[in-house]
Short mmCIF file of C-alpha atoms in Angstrom, two decimals:
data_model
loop_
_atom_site.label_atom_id
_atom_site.label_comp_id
_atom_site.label_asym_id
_atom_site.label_seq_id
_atom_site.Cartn_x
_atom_site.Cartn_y
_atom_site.Cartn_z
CA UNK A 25 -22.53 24.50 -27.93
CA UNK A 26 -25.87 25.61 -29.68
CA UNK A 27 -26.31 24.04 -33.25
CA UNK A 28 -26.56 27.14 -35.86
CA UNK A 29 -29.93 25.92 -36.93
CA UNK A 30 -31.02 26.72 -33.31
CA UNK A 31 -29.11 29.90 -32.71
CA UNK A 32 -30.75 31.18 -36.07
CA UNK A 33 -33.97 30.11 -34.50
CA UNK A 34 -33.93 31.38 -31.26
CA UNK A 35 -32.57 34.76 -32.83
CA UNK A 36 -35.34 35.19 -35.17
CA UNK A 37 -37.63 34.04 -32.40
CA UNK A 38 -36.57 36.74 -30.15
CA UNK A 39 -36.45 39.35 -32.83
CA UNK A 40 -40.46 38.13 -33.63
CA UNK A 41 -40.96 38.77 -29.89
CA UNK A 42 -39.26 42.11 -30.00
CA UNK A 43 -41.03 43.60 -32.70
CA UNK A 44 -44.28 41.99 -31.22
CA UNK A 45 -44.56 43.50 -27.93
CA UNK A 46 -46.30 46.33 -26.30
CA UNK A 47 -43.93 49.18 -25.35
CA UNK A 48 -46.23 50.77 -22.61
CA UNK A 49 -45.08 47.97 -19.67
CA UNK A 50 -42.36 48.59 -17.57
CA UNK A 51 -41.96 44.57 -17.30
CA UNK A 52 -42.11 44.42 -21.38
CA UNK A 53 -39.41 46.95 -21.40
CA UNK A 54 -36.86 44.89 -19.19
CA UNK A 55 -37.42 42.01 -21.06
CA UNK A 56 -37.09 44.11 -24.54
CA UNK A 57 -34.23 44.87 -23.04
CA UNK A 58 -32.70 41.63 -22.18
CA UNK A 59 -33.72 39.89 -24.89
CA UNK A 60 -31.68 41.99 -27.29
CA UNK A 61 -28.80 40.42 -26.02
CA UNK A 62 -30.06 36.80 -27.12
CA UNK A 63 -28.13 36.52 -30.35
CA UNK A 64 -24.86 38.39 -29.43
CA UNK A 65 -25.04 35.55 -26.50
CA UNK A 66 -25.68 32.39 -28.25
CA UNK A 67 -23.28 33.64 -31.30
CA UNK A 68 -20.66 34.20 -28.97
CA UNK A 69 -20.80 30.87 -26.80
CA UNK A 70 -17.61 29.55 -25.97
CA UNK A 71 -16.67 26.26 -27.90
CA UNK A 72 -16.06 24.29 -24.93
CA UNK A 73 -19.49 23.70 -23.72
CA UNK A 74 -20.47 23.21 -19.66
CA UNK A 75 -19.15 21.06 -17.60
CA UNK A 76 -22.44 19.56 -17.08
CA UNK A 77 -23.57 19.46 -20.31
CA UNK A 78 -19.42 16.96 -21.13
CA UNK A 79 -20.15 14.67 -17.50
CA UNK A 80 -23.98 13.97 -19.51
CA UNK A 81 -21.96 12.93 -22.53
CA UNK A 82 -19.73 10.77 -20.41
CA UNK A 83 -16.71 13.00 -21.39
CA UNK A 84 -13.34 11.58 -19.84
CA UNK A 85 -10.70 14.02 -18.85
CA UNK A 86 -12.60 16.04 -16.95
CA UNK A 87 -11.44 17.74 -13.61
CA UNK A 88 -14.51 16.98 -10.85
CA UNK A 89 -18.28 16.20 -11.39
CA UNK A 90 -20.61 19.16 -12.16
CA UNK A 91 -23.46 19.57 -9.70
CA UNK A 92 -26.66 20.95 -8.79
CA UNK A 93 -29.52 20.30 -7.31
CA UNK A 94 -32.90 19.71 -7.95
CA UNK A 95 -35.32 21.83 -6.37
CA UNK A 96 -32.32 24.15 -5.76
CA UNK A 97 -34.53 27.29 -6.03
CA UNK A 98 -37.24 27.78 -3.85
CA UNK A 99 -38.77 27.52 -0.50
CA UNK A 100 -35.77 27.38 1.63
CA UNK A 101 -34.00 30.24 0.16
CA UNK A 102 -34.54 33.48 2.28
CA UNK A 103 -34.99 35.40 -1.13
CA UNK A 104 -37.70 33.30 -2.45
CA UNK A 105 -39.85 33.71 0.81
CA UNK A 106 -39.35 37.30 0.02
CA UNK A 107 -40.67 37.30 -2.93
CA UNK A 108 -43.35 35.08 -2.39
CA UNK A 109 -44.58 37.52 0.09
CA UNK A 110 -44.95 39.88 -2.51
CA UNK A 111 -46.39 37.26 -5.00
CA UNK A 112 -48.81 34.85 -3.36
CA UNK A 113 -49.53 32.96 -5.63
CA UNK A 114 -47.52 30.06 -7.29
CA UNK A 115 -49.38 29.85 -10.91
CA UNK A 116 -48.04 34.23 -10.89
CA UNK A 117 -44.44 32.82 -9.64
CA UNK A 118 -44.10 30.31 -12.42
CA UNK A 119 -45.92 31.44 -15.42
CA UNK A 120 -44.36 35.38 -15.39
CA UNK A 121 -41.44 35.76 -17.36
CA UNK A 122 -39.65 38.38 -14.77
CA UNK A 123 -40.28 36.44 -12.16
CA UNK A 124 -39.65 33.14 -13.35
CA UNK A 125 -36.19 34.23 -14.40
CA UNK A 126 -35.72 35.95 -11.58
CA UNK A 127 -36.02 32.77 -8.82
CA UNK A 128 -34.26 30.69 -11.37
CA UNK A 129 -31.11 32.74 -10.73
CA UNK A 130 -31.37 33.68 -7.15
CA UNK A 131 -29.40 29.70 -6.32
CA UNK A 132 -27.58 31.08 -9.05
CA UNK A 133 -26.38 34.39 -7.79
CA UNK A 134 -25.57 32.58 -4.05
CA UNK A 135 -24.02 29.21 -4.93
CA UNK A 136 -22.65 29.46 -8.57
CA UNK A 137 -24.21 25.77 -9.17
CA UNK A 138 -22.79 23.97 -12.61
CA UNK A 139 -26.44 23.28 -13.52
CA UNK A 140 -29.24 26.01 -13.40
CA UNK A 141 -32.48 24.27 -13.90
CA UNK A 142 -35.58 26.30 -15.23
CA UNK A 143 -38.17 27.49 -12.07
CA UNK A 144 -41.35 26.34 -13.41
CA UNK A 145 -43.59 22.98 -12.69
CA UNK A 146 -44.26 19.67 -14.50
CA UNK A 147 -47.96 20.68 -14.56
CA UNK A 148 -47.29 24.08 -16.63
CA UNK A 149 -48.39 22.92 -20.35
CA UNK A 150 -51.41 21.31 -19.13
CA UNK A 151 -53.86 24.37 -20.32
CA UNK A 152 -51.78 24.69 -23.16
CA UNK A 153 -53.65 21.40 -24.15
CA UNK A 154 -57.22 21.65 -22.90
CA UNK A 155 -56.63 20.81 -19.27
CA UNK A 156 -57.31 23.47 -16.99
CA UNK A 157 -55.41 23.18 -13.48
CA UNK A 158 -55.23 25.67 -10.23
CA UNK A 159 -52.91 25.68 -6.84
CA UNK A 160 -54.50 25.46 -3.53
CA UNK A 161 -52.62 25.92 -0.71
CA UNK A 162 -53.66 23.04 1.09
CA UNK A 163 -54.19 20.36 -1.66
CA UNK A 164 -51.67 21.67 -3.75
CA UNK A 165 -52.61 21.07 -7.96
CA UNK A 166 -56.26 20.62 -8.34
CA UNK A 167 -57.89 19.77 -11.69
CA UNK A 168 -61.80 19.70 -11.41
CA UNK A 169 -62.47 17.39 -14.20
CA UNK A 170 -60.59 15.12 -14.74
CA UNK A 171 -59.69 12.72 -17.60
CA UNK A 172 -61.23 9.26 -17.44
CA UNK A 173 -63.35 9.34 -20.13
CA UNK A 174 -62.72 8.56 -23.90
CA UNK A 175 -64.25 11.61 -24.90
CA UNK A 176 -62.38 13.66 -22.33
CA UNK A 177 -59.34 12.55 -24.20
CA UNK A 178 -60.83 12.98 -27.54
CA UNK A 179 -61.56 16.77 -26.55
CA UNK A 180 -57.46 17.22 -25.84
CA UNK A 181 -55.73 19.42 -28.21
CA UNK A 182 -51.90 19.61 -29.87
CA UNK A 183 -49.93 21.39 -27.74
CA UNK A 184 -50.36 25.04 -28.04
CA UNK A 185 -46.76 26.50 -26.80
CA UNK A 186 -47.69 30.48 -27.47
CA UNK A 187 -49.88 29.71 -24.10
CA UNK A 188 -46.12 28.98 -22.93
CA UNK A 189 -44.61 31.86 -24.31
CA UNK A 190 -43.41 32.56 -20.56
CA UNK A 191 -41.35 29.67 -20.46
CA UNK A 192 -39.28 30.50 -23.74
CA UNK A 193 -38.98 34.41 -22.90
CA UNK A 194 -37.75 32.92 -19.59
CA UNK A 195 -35.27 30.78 -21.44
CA UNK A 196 -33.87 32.72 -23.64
CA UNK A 197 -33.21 35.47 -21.05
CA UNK A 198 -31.62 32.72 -18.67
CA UNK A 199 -29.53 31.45 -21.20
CA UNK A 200 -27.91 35.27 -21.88
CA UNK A 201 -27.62 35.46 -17.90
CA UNK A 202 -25.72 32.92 -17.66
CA UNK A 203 -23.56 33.68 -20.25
CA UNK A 204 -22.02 30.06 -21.22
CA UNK A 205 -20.67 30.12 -16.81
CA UNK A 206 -23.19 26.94 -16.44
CA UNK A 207 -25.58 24.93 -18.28
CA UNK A 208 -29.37 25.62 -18.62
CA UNK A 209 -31.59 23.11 -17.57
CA UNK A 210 -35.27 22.83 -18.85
CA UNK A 211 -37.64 19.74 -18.01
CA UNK A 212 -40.67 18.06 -18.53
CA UNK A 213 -42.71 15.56 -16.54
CA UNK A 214 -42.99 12.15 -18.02
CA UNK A 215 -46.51 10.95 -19.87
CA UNK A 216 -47.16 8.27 -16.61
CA UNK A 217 -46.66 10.67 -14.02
CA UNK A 218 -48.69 13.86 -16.03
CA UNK A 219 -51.49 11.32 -16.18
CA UNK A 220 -51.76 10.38 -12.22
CA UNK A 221 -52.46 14.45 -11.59
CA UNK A 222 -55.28 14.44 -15.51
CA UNK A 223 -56.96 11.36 -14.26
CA UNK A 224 -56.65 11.47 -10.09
CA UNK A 225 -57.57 15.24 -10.43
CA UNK A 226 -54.50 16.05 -8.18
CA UNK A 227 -52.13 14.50 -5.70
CA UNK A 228 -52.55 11.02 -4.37
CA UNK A 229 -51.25 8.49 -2.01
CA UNK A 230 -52.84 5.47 -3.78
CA UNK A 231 -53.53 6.11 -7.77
CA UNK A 232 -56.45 3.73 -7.31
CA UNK A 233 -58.04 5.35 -10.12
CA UNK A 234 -55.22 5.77 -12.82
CA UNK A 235 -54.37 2.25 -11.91
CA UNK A 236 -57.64 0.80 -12.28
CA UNK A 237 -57.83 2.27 -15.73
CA UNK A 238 -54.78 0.40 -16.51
CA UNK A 239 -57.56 -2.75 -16.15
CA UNK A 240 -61.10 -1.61 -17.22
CA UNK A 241 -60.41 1.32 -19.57
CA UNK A 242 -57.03 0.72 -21.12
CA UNK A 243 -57.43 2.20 -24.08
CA UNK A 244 -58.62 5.14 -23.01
CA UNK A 245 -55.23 5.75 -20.75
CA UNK A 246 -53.41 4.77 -23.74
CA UNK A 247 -55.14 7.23 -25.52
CA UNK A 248 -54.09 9.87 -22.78
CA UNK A 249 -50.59 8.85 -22.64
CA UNK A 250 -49.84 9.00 -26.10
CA UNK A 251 -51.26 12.42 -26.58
CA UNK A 252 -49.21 13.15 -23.26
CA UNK A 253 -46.02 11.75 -25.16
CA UNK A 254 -46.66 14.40 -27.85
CA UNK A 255 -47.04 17.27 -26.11
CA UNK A 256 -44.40 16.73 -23.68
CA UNK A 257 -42.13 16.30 -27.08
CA UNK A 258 -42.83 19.04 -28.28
CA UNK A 259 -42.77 21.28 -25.40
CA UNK A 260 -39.08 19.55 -24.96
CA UNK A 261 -38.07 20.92 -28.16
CA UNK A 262 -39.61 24.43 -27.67
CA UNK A 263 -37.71 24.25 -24.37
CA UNK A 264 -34.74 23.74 -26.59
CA UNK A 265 -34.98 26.21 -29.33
CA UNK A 266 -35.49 28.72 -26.56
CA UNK A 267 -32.02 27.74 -25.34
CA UNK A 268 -32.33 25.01 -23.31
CA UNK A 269 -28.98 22.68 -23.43
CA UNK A 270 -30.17 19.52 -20.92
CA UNK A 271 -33.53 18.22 -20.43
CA UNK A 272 -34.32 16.13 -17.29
CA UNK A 273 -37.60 14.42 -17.13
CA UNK A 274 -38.97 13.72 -14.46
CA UNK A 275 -40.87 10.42 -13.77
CA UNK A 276 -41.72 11.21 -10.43
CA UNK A 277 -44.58 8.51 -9.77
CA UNK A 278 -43.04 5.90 -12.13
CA UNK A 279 -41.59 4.10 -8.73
CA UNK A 280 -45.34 3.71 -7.54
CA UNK A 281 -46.06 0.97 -10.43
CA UNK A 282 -44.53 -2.81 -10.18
CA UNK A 283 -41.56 -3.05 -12.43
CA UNK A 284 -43.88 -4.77 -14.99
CA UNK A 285 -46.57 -2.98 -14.91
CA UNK A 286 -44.23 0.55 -15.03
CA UNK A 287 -42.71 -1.58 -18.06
CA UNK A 288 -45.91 -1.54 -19.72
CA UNK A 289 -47.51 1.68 -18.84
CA UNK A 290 -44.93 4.78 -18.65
CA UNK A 291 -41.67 3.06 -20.31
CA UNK A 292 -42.81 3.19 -23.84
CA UNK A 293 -44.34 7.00 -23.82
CA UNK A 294 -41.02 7.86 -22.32
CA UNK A 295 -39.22 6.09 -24.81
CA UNK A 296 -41.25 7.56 -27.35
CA UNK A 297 -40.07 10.93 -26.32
CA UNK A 298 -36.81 10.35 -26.18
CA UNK A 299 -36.81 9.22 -29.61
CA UNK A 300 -38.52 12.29 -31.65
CA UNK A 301 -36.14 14.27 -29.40
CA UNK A 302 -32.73 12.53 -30.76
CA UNK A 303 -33.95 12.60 -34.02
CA UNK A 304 -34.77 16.30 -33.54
CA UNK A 305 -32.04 17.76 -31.25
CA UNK A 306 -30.00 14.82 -30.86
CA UNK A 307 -27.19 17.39 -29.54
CA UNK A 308 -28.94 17.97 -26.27
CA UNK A 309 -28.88 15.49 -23.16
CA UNK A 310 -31.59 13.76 -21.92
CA UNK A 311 -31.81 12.73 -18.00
CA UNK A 312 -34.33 10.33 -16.40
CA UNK A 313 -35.37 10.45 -12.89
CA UNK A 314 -37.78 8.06 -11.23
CA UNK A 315 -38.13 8.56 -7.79
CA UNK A 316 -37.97 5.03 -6.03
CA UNK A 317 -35.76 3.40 -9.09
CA UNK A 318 -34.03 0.99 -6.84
CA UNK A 319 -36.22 -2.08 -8.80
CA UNK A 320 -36.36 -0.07 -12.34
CA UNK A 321 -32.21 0.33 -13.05
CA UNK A 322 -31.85 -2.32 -15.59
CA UNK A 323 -35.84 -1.55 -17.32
CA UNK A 324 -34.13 1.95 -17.88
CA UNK A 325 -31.47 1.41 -19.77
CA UNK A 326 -32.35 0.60 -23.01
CA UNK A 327 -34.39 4.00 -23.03
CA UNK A 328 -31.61 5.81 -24.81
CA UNK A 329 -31.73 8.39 -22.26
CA UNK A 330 -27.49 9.98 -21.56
CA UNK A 331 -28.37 9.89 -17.62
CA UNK A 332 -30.07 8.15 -15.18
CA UNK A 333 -31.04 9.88 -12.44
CA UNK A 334 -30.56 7.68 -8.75
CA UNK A 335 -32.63 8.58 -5.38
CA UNK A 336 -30.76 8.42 -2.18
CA UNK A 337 -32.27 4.69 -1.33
CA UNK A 338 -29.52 3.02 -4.44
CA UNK A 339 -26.14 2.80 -3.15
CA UNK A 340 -24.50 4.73 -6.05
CA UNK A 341 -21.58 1.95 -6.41
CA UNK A 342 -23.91 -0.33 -6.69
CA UNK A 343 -26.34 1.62 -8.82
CA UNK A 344 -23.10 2.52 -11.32
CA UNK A 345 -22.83 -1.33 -11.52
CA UNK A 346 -26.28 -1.97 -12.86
CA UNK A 347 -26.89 0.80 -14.86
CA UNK A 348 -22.95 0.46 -16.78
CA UNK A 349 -20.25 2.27 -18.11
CA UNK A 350 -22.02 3.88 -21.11
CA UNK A 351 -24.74 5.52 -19.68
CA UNK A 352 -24.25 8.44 -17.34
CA UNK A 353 -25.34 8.77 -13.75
CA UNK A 354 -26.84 11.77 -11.70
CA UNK A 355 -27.38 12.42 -7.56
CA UNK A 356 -27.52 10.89 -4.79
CA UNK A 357 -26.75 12.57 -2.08
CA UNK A 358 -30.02 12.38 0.70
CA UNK A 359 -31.05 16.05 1.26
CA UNK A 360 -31.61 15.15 4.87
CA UNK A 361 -27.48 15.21 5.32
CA UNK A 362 -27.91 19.15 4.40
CA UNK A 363 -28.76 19.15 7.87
CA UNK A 364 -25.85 16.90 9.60
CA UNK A 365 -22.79 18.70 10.83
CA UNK A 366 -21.29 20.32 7.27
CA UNK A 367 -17.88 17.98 7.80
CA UNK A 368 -20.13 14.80 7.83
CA UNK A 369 -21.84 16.59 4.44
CA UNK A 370 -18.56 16.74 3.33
CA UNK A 371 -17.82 13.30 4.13
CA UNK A 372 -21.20 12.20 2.25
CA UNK A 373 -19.98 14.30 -0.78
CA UNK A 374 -16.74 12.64 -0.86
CA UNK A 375 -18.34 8.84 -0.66
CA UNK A 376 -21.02 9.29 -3.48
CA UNK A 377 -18.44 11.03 -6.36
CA UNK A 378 -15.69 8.24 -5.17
CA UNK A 379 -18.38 5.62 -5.59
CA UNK A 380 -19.93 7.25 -9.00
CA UNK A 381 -16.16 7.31 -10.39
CA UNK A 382 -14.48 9.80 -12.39
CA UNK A 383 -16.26 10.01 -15.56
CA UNK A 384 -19.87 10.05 -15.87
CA UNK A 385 -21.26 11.73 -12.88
CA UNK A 386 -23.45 14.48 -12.29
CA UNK A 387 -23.34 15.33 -8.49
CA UNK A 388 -26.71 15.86 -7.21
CA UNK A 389 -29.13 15.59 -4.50
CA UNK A 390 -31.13 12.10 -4.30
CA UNK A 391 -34.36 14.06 -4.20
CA UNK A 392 -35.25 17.63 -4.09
CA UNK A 393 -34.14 19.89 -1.66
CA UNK A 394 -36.12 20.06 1.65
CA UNK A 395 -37.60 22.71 3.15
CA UNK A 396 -35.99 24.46 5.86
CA UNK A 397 -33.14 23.08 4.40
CA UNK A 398 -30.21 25.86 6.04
CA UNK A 399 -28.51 27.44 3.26
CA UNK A 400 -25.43 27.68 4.76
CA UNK A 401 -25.14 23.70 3.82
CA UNK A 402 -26.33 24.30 0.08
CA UNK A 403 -23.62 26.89 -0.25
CA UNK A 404 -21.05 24.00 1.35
CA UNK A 405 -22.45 21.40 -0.62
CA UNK A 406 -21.66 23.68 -3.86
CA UNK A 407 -17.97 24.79 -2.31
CA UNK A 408 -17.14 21.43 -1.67
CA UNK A 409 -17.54 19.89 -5.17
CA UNK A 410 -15.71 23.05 -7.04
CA UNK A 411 -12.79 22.01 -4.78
CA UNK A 412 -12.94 18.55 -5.62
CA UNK A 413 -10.52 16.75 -8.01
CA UNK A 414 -10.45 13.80 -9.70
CA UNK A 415 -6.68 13.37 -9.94
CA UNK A 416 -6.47 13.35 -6.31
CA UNK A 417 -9.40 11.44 -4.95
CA UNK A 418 -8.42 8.39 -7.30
CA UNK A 419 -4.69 9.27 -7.15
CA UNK A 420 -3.62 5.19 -7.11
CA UNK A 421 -6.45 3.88 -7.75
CA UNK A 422 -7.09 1.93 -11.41
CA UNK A 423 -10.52 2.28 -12.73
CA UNK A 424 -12.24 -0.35 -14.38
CA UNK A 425 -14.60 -0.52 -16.97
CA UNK A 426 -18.42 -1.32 -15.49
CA UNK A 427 -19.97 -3.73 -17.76
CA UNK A 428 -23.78 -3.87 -16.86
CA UNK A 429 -25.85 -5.83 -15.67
CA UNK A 430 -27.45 -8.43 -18.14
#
């Protein structure tokens, strides 16, 4: 349920907006239009809040896990390939209010997922603090200068989040659309793996460079990851206000370091975050996802994050053990089964939420969906769990309390 100190802000935001824009676009209109509804929605939420939003909290009582998925809009959906044939280019798809909002929903509108997460990318604020980025279609993010110098991070600015004015219009629309039926999912990329894109200047297999620096120019990358640690705070919190009501972040590259060395070098920004952001919104739920955490489960649990995110290579019974009874868990079903036979997806489904137990678990993909995944086998995936029951998968059983591991 949104606090009233953010209801009263994203309703005089919106108004600010309203009054602010240009009538003469078509585009301007539709969202004049749709954003008039923003305060009639959030005043009106219902007081039981989503299911999502209760398994994060580690609610008991409840009837099945929520789930989503990440990556659940996109390339493999027939209606995105539409539309990206009509807009080429990704930086357009992501950073346009209409459009963002519109992708964002279309996994909405065909699977009715518990959990509608935000269409956008973890590289978004990055101009919105001096670093300029573009998308080329065969090396993906490119940034031609990047950060490895002290004055390079000297020449960073605060975050400046009306250059992201896109994402809250987009927010604040979503969270109308979905009218209280699931919960809204914003996200941020963690300072570490922000930093391997500013200082590699794009994607890498090695991170020779950012990990060197961890070496001959530490201070420098501290530098850069505290200013990351900032921004990405704040931009959490604007995600919020806008209407926002789970944040995952996403440590995508954290698995690349050693467990000491990912101890010393992303751990501490993230746990930075997540501190100014309980302190701030401490209503909202925070979710941690390391790709490759199999070695990091007991480093991340003193983070104060409400759910830790596990990839498909932890055995979620397992992974429950280690992580404990009073954090939350999310996934981990491997997106290659969306391509088995749909009863041995089933099957899969059925394994992971009896393993995860019945409180605490946010049903979910291990990683992102894959392309050419067939949609037929999202929309099972999605049918499955809203048929699934606690009562009657652990009808007998006794569930003990996980203590974790020391």
């Amino acid at each position: 349920m949104v606090s009233p100190t953010t209801t009263a802000a994203a309703t005089a935001t919106a108004a600010a907006f309203l009054s602010a824009a240009p009538a003469s676009s078509s585009s301007t209109q539709r969202r004049r239009s749709r954003l008039s509804a923003i305060s009639a929605s959030l005043s009106s939420s219902s007081s039981e809040e989503p299911l999502l939003i209760r398994a994060a909290r580690g609610e008991d009582g409840l009837p099945r896990p929520p789930a989503w998925m990440m990556r659940q809009a996109g390339r493999y959906m027939t209606s995105y390939q539409a539309l990206s044939k009509r807009h080429p280019s990704f930086r357009e798809r992501s950073e346009t209010t209409d459009l963002i909002v519109e992708i964002t929903l279309q996994p909405w509108h065909a699977f009715a997922p518990d959990g509608v997460i935000l269409f956008s990318d973890i590289l978004t604020p990055l101009p919105a603090i001096g670093v300029p980025f573009d998308i080329s279609e065969s090396k993906g993010p490119v940034i031609q200068s990047p950060v490895r110098t002290e004055e390079q991070v000297r020449e960073l600015v605060p975050i400046d989040l009306d250059k992201l004015h896109f994402v809250g219009e987009s927010l604040k629309i979503l969270r109308s659309e979905i009218d209280g039926k699931a919960a809204l999912l914003g996200f941020v990329g963690a300072p570490w793996t922000i930093a391997t894109y500013v200082v590699e200047g794009g994607m890498t297999n090695t991170y020779t460079n950012i990990k060197r620096m961890c070496h001959t120019s530490p201070n420098v990358l501290r530098g850069l990851l505290s200013h990351l640690a900032g921004a990405i705070s704040d931009y959490i919190i604007y995600q919020v206000n806008s209407g926002a009501q789970c944040i995952q972040i996403f440590d995508s590259w954290g698995g690349q370091l050693p467990p000491h060395v990912w101890e010393q070098w992303s751990k501490p920004y993230i746990k930075q975050i997540v501190a100014k952001i309980k302190t701030e919104c401490p209503h909202v739920p925070l979710v941690l996802y390391i790709n490759g955490n199999g070695g990091l489960l007991e480093r991340m649990k003193d983070i104060g994050v409400d759910v830790i995110g596990l990839d498909w290579t932890v055995d979620m019974a397992d992974g429950r053990r280690r992580v404990g009874d009073g954090i939350s868990v999310q996934g981990n079903v491997d997106p290659a089964y969306l391509f088995s036979p749909l009863p041995v997806l089933t099957d899969e489904i059925h394994r992971v939420v009896k393993s995860a137990g019945p409180k605490g678990h946010i049903l979910n993909l291990g990683h992102g969906v894959l392309q050419k995944t067939p949609e037929e086998a999202v929309a099972h995936f999605f049918d499955v769990t809203r048929n699934l029951r606690y009562d009657t998968l652990f009808q007998g059983h006794v569930t003990e309390e996980l203590q974790s591991v020391a």
